[in-house]
Short mmCIF file of C-alpha atoms in Angstrom, two decimals:
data_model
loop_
_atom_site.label_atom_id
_atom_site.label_comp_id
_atom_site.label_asym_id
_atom_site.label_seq_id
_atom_site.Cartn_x
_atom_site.Cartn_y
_atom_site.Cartn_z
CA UNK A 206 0.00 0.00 0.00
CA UNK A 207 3.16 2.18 0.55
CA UNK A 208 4.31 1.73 -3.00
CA UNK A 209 0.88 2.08 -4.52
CA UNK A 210 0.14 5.75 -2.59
CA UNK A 211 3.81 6.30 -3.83
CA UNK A 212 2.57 5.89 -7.34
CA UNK A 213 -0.13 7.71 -6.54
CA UNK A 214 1.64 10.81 -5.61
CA UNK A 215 3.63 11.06 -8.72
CA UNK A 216 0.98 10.43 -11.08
CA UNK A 217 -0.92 13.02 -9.12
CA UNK A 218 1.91 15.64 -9.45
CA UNK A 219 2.74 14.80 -13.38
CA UNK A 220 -1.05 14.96 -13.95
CA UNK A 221 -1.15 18.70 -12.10
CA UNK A 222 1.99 19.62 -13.74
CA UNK A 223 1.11 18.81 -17.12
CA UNK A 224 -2.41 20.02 -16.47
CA UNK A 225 -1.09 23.89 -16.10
CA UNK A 226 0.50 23.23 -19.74
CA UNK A 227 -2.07 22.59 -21.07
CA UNK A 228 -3.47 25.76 -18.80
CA UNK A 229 -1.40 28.19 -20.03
CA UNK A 230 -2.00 27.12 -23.57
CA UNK A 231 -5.38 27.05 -23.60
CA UNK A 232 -5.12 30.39 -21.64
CA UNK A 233 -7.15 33.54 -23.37
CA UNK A 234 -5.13 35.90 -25.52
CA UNK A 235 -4.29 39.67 -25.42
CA UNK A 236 -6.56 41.70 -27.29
CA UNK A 237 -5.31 44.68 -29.53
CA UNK A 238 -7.54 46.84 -31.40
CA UNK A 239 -4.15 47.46 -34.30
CA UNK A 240 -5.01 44.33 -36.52
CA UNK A 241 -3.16 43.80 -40.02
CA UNK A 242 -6.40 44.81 -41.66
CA UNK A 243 -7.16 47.80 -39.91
CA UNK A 244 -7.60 49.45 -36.62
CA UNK A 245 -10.85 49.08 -34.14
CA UNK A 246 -12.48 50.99 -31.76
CA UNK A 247 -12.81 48.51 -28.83
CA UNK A 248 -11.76 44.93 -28.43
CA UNK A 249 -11.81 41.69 -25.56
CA UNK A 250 -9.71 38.42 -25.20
CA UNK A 251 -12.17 35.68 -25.97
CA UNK A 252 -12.23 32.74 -23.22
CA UNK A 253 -10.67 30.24 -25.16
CA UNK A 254 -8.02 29.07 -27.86
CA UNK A 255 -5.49 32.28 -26.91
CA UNK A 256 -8.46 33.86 -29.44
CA UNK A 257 -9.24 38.13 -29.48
CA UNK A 258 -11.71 40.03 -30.90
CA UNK A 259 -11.89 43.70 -32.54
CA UNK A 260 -15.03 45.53 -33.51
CA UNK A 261 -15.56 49.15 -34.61
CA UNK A 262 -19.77 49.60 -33.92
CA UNK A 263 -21.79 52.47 -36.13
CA UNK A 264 -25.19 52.79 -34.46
CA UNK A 265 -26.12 54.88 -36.83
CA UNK A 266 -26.37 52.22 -39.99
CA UNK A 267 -26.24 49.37 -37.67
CA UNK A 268 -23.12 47.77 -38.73
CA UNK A 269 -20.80 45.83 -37.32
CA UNK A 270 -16.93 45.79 -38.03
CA UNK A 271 -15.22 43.03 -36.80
CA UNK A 272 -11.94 41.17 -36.89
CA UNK A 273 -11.67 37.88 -35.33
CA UNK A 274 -7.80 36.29 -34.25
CA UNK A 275 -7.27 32.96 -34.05
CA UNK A 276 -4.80 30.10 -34.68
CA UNK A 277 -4.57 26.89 -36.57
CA UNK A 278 -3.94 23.46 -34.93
CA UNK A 279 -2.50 21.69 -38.50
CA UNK A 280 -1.36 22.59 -41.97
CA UNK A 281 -4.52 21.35 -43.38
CA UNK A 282 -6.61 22.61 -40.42
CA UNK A 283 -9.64 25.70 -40.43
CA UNK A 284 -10.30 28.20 -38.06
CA UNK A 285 -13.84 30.17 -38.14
CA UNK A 286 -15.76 32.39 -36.54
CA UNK A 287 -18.94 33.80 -36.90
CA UNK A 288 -22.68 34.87 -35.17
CA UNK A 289 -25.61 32.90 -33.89
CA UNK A 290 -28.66 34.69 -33.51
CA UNK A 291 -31.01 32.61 -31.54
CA UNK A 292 -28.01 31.24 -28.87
CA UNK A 293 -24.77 30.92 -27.97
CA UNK A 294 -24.16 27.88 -29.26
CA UNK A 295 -22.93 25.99 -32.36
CA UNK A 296 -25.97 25.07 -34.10
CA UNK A 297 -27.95 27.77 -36.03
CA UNK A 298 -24.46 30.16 -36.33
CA UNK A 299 -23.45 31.52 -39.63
CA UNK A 300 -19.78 31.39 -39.48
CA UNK A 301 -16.77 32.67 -41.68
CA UNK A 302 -14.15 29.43 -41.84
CA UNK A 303 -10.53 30.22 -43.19
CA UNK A 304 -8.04 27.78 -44.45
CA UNK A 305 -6.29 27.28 -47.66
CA UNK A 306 -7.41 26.67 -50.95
CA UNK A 307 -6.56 22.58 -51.94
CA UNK A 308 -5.86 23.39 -55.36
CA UNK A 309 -3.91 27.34 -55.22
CA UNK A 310 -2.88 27.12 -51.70
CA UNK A 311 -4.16 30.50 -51.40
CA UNK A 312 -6.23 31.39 -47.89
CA UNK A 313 -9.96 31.01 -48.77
CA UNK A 314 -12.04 32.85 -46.65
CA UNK A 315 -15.96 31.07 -46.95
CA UNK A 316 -18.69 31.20 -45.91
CA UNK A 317 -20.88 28.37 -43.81
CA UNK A 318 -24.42 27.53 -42.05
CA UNK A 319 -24.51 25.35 -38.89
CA UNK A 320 -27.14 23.67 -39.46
CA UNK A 321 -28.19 21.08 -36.47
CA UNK A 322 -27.83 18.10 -39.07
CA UNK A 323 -24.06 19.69 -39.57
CA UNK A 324 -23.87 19.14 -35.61
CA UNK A 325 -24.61 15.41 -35.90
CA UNK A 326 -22.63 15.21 -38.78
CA UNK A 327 -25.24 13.86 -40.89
CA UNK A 328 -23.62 15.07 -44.33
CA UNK A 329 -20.41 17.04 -45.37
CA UNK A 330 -20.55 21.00 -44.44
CA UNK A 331 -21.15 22.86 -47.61
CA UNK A 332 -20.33 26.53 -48.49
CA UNK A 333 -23.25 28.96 -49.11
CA UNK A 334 -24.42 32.43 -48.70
CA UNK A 335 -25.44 33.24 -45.51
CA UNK A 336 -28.66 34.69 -44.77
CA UNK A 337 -27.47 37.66 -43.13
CA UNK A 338 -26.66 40.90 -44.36
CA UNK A 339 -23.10 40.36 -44.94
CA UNK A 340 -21.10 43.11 -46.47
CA UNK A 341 -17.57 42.07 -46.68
CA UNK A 342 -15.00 39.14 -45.59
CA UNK A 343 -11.74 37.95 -45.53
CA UNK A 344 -8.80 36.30 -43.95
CA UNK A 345 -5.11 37.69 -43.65
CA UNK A 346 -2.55 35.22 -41.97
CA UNK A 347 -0.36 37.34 -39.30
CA UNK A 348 2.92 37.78 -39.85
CA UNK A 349 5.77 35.92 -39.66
CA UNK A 350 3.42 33.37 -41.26
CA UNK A 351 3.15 33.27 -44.80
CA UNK A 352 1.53 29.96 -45.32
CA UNK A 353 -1.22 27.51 -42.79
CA UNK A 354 0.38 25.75 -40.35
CA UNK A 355 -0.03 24.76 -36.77
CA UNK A 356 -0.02 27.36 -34.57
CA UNK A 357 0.02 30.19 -37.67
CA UNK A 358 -2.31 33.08 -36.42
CA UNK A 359 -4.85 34.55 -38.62
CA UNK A 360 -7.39 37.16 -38.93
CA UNK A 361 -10.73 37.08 -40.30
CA UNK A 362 -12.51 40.64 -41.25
CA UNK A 363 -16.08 40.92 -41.60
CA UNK A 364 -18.89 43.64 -41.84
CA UNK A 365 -22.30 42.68 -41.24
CA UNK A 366 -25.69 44.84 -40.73
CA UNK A 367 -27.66 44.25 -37.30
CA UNK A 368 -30.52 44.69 -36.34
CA UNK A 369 -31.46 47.70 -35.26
CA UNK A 370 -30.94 48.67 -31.12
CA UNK A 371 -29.49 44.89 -30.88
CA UNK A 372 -26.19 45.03 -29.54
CA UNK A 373 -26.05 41.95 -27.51
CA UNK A 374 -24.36 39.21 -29.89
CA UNK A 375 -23.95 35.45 -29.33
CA UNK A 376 -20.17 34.89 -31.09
CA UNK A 377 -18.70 31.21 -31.81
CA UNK A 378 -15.65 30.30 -32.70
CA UNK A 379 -13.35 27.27 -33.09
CA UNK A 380 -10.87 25.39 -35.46
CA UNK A 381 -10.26 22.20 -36.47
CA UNK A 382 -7.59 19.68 -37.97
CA UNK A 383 -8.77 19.01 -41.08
CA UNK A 384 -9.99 20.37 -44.26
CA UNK A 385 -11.80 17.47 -46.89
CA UNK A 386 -12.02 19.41 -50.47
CA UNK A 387 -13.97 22.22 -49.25
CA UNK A 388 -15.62 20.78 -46.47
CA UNK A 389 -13.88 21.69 -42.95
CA UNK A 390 -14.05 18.55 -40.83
CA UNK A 391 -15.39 18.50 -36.92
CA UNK A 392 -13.39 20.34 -34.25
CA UNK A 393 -11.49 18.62 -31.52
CA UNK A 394 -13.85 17.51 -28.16
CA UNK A 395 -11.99 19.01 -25.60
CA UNK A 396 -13.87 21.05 -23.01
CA UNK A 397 -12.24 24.30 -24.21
CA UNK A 398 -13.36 23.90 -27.23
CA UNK A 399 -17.02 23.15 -26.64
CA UNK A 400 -17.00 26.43 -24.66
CA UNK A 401 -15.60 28.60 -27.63
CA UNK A 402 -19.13 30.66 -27.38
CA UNK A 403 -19.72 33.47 -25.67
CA UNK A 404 -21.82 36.56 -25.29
CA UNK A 405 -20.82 39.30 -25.91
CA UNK A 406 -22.13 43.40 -25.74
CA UNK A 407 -20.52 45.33 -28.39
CA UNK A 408 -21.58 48.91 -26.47
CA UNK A 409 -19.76 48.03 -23.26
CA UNK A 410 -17.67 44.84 -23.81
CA UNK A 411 -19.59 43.18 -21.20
CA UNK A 412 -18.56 39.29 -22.14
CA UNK A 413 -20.80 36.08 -20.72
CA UNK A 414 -19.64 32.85 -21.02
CA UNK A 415 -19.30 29.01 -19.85
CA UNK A 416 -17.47 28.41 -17.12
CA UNK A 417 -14.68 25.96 -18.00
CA UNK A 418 -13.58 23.36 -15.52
CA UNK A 419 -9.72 24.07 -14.63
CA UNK A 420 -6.79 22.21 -16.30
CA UNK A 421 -5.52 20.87 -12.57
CA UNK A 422 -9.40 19.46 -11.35
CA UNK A 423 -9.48 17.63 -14.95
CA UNK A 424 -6.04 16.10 -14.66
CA UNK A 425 -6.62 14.73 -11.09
CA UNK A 426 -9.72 13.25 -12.34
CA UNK A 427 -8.73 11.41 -15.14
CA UNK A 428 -5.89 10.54 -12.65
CA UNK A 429 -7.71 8.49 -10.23
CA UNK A 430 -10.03 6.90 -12.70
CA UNK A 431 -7.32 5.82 -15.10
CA UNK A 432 -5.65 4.50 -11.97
CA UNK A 433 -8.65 2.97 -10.01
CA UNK A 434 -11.04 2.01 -12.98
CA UNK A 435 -8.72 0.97 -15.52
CA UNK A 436 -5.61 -0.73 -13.21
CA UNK A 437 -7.12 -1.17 -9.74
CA UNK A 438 -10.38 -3.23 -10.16
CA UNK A 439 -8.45 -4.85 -13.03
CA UNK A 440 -6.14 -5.95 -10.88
CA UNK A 441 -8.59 -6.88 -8.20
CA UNK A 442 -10.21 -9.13 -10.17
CA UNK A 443 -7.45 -10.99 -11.37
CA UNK A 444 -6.02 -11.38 -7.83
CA UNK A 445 -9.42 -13.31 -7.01
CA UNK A 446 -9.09 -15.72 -10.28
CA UNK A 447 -5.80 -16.30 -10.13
CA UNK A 448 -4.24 -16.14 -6.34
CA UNK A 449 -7.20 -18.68 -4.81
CA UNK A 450 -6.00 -21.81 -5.97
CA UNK A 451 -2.19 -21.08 -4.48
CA UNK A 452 -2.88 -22.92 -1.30
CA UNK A 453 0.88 -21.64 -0.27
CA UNK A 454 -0.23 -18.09 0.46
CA UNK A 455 -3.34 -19.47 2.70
CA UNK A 456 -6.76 -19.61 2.55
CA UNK A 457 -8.17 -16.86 3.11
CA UNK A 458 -5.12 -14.66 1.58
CA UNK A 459 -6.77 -14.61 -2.07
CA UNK A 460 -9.99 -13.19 -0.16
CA UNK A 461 -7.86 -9.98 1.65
CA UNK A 462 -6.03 -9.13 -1.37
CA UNK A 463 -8.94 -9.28 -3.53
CA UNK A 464 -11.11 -7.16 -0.91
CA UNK A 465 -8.11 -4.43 -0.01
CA UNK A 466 -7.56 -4.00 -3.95
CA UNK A 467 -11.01 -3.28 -4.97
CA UNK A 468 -12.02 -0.95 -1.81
CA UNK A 469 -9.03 1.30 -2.66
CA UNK A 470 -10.24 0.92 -6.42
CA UNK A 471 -13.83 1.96 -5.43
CA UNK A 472 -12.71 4.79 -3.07
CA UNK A 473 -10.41 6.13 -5.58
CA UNK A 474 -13.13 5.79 -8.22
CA UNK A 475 -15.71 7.12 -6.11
CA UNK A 476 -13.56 10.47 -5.99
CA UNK A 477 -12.67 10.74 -9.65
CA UNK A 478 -16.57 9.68 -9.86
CA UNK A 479 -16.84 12.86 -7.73
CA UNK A 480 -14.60 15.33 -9.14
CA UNK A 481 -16.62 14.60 -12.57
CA UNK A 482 -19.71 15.28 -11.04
CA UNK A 483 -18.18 19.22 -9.73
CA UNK A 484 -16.56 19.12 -13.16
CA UNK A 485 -19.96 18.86 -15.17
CA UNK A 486 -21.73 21.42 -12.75
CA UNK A 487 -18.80 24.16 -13.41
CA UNK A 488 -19.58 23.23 -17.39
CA UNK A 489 -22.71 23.18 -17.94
CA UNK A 490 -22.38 24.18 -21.28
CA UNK A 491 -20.45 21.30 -22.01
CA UNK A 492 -21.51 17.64 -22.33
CA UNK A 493 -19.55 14.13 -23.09
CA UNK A 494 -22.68 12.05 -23.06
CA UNK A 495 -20.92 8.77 -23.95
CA UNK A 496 -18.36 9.29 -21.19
CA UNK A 497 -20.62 10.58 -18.48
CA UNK A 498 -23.13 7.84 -19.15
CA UNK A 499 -20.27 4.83 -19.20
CA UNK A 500 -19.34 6.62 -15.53
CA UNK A 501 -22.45 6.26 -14.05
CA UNK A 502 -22.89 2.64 -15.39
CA UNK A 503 -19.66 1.78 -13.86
CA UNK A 504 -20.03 3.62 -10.30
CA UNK A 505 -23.40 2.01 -10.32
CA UNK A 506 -22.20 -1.43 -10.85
CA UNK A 507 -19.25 -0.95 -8.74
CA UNK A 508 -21.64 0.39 -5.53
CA UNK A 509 -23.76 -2.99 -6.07
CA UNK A 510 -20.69 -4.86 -5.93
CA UNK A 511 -19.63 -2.78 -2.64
CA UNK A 512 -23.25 -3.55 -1.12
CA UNK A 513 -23.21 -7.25 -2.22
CA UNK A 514 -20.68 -7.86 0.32
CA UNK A 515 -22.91 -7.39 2.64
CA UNK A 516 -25.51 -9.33 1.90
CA UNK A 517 -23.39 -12.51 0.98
CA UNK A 518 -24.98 -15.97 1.99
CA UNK A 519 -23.11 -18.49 3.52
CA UNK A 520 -21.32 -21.38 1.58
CA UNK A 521 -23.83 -23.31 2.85
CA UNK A 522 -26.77 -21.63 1.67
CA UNK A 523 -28.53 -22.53 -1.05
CA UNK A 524 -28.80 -19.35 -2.51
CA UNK A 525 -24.90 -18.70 -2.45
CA UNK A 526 -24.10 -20.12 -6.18
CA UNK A 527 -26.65 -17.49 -7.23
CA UNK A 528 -24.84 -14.62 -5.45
CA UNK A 529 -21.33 -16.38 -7.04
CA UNK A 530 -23.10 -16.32 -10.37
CA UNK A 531 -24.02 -12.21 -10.07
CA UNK A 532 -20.73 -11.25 -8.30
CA UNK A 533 -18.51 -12.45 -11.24
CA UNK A 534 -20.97 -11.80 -14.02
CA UNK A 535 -21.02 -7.65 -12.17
CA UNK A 536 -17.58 -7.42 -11.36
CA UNK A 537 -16.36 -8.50 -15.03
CA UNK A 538 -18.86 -6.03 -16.80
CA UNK A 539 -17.45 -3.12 -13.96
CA UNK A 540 -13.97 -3.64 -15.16
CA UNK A 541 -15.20 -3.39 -18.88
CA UNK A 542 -17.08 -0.65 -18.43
CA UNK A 543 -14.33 1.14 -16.75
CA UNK A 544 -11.27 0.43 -18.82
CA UNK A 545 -13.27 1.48 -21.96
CA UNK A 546 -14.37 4.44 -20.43
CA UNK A 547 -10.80 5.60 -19.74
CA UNK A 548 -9.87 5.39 -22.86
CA UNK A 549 -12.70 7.58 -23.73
CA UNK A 550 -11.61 10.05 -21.10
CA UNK A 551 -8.31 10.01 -23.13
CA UNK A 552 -10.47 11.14 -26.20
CA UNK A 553 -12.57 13.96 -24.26
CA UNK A 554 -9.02 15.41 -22.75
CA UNK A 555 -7.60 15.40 -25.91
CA UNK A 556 -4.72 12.76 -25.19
CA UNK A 557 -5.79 10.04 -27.82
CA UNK A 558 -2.57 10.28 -29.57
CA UNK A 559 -0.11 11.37 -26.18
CA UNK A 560 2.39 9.41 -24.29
CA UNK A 561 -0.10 9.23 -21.12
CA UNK A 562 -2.44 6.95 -23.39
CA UNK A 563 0.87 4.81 -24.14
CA UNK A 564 1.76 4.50 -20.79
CA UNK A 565 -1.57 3.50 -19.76
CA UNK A 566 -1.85 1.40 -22.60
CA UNK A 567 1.56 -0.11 -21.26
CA UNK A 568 0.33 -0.88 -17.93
CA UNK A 569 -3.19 -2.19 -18.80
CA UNK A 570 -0.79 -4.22 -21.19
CA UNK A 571 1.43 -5.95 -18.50
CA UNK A 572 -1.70 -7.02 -16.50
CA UNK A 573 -3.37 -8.48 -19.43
CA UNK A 574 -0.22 -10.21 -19.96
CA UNK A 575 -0.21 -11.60 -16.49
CA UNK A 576 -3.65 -12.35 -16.56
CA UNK A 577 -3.22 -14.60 -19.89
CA UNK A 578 0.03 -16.03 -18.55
CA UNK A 579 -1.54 -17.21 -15.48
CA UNK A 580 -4.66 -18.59 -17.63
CA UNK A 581 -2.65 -20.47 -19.54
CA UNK A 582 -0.72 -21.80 -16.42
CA UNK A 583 -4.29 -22.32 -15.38
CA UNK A 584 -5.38 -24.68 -17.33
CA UNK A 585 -1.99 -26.60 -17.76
CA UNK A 586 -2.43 -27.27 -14.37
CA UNK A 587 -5.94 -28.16 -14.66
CA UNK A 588 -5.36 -30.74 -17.53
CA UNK A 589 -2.52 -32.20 -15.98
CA UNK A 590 -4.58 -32.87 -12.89
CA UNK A 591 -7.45 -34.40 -14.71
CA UNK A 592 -5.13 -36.77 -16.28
CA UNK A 593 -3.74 -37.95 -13.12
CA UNK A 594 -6.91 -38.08 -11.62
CA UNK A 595 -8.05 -40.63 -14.96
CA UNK A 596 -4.59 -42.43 -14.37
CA UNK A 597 -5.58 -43.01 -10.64
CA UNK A 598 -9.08 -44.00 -11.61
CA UNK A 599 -7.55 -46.25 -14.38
CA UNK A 600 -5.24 -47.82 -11.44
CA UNK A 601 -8.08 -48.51 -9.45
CA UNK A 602 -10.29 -50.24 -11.36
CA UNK A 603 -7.28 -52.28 -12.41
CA UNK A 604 -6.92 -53.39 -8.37
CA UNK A 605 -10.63 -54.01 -8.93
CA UNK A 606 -10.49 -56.16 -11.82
CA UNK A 607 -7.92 -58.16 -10.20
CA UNK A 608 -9.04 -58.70 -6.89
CA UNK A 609 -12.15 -59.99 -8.31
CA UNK A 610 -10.51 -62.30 -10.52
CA UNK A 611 -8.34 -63.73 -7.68
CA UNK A 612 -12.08 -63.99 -5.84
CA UNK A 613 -12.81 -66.29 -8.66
#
């Protein structure tokens, strides 16, 4: 236990550590109203992607200047920005996306619907006139950039007519990795970018937006699950397969390593379970519905297991092959449930391709090794004993057979 809060501690601190990285670069930019296309009267830092906005407002006709900053996240990536009338959300905006042209090369600036079909990804997003008054758009690339690449900053100017005496605005904003013909792709799924919305009053500057859940209560969450879920009950489990049948450890040994295992996996679970929980209230513009609903299946099923304990028969009850029988069949579908729902926290935080899914993947890799190591050994072990068992019975009928024909 020593060694595993150990562990614990320095996953904790690498977690936190790498968690205010990731911080600081999702931090929000510094706004300037001096852009390369022209200067603006007033301008904010949006709340996520290091992204700024500049506006210049004439009530008079109503019209709207604006110059969105943002980045790129690829050479073959999009960034866009644009208004939603109805909500700040995705769905129902009429954006501006910039990235380069796949035959020139040249920085297209087009624009695009979101449609709620676009949202659920239904069909390809296609280029059309938007239904607003727009007046004029385009996208510059910041210098020293000259072409799109990751982390290349770039600009994109428009002019639109409002409605008259509206001057509260519902901006989105976001960019993605890749660009197919003339289609932009979807965006990544990390929180920050399922925030990039806000509200936003182009009279005062007065900005409202989603509260984000921060970098360091993310990383210690996916800390203890990946660590209780995904290697603890794992672990658990195979300790109660594989360590009964040693009769040199003892009896009952199998039974306390099994139960100490899993009630630090559960606890541990229980707080990641927890920290998720405060994580979805500080968000609640933000929703992983696959991942929150494989999280509640497995703290469900891992609470039954927790309460089965206590309601175990006897081994001489009748009933207790029945309460064998839903034990297993709950545990195994727990650890399922959890191990695939780390990896899907991997997804959600953005680390599907990072060296904290390969060392996960590394560890969950030298139990399963075990595990099918001692299987095998298993059932080596198994077969060996049946034969000697037939050999014995064979060797005893024999001294049957005999005895009776010396009777005779």
């Amino acid at each position: 236990m020593r060694g595993m809060s150990i562990l614990l501690g320095v996953l904790l601190l690498l977690g936190l550590s790498c968690g205010a990285v990731s911080a600081a670069a999702g931090a929000p930019g510094r706004c300037t109203t001096s852009t390369p296309v022209k200067s603006y009267a007033k301008c904010i830092a949006l709340p996520t992607q290091g992204a700024t906005l500049a506006w210049t407002y004439d009530a008079r006709n109503a019209t709207l200047d604006a110059a969105f900053t943002g980045s790129f996240i690829s050479p073959s990536g999009w960034v866009a920005w644009g208004v939603n009338q109805d909500a700040p959300a995705m769905a129902g905006a009429r954006v501006i996306a910039a990235f380069s042209d796949p035959s020139t090369g040249a920085l297209l600036a087009l624009p695009f619907v979101l449609s709620p079909d676009v949202k659920l990804q239904a069909k390809p997003l296609v280029s059309r006139p938007l239904d607003i008054p727009l007046l004029a758009s385009s996208a510059t690339l910041i210098s020293p950039a000259r072409t799109v690449r990751d982390g290349a900053s770039v600009t994109i100017a428009v002019t639109i007519r409002l409605s008259p005496n509206r001057t509260s605005l519902h901006f989105v904003w976001n960019r993605g990795l890749y660009v197919q013909g003339y289609s932009p792709t979807i965006h990544p799924t990390d929180a920050s970018d399922l925030a990039s919305h806000a509200t936003v009053d182009i009279l005062t500057t007065a900005t409202e937006s989603s509260p984000i859940a921060s970098a360091k209560l993310q990383w210690a969450h996916g800390t203890l699950n990946a660590l209780s879920w995904g290697l603890l009950l794992p672990i658990g489990a195979a300790l109660a397969r594989y360590l009964r049948p040693c009769a040199s450890a003892g009896p009952a040994a199998w039974f306390y390593a099994h139960a100490a295992t899993q009630a630090a996996g559960y606890l541990l679970g229980a707080a990641g379970f927890a920290l998720g929980i405060a994580m979805g209230a500080a968000s609640p513009g933000v929703t992983y519905k696959l991942h929150r609903g494989l999280g509640i299946a497995a703290a469900t099923a891992g609470s039954l297991q927790t309460l089965a304990v206590f309601f175990r028969p006897k081994t001489t009850n009748r009933y207790r092959k029945y309460w064998k029988s839903y034990h297993h069949l709950l545990g195994y579908g727990c650890v399922v449930i959890g191990v695939v729902n780390v990896f899907q926290g991997f997804e959600v935080m953005g680390l599907g391709a990072s060296y904290w899914k390969l060392g996960y993947c590394m560890a969950l890799a030298t139990v399963i090794g075990g595990c099918v190591a001692l299987e095998v050994n298993a059932w080596v072990v198994f077969c060996r004993r049946q034969q000697e068992e037939k050999l014995m019975r064979r060797e005893v009928e024999d001294v049957v057979v005999k005895d009776r024909a010396a009777a005779f």
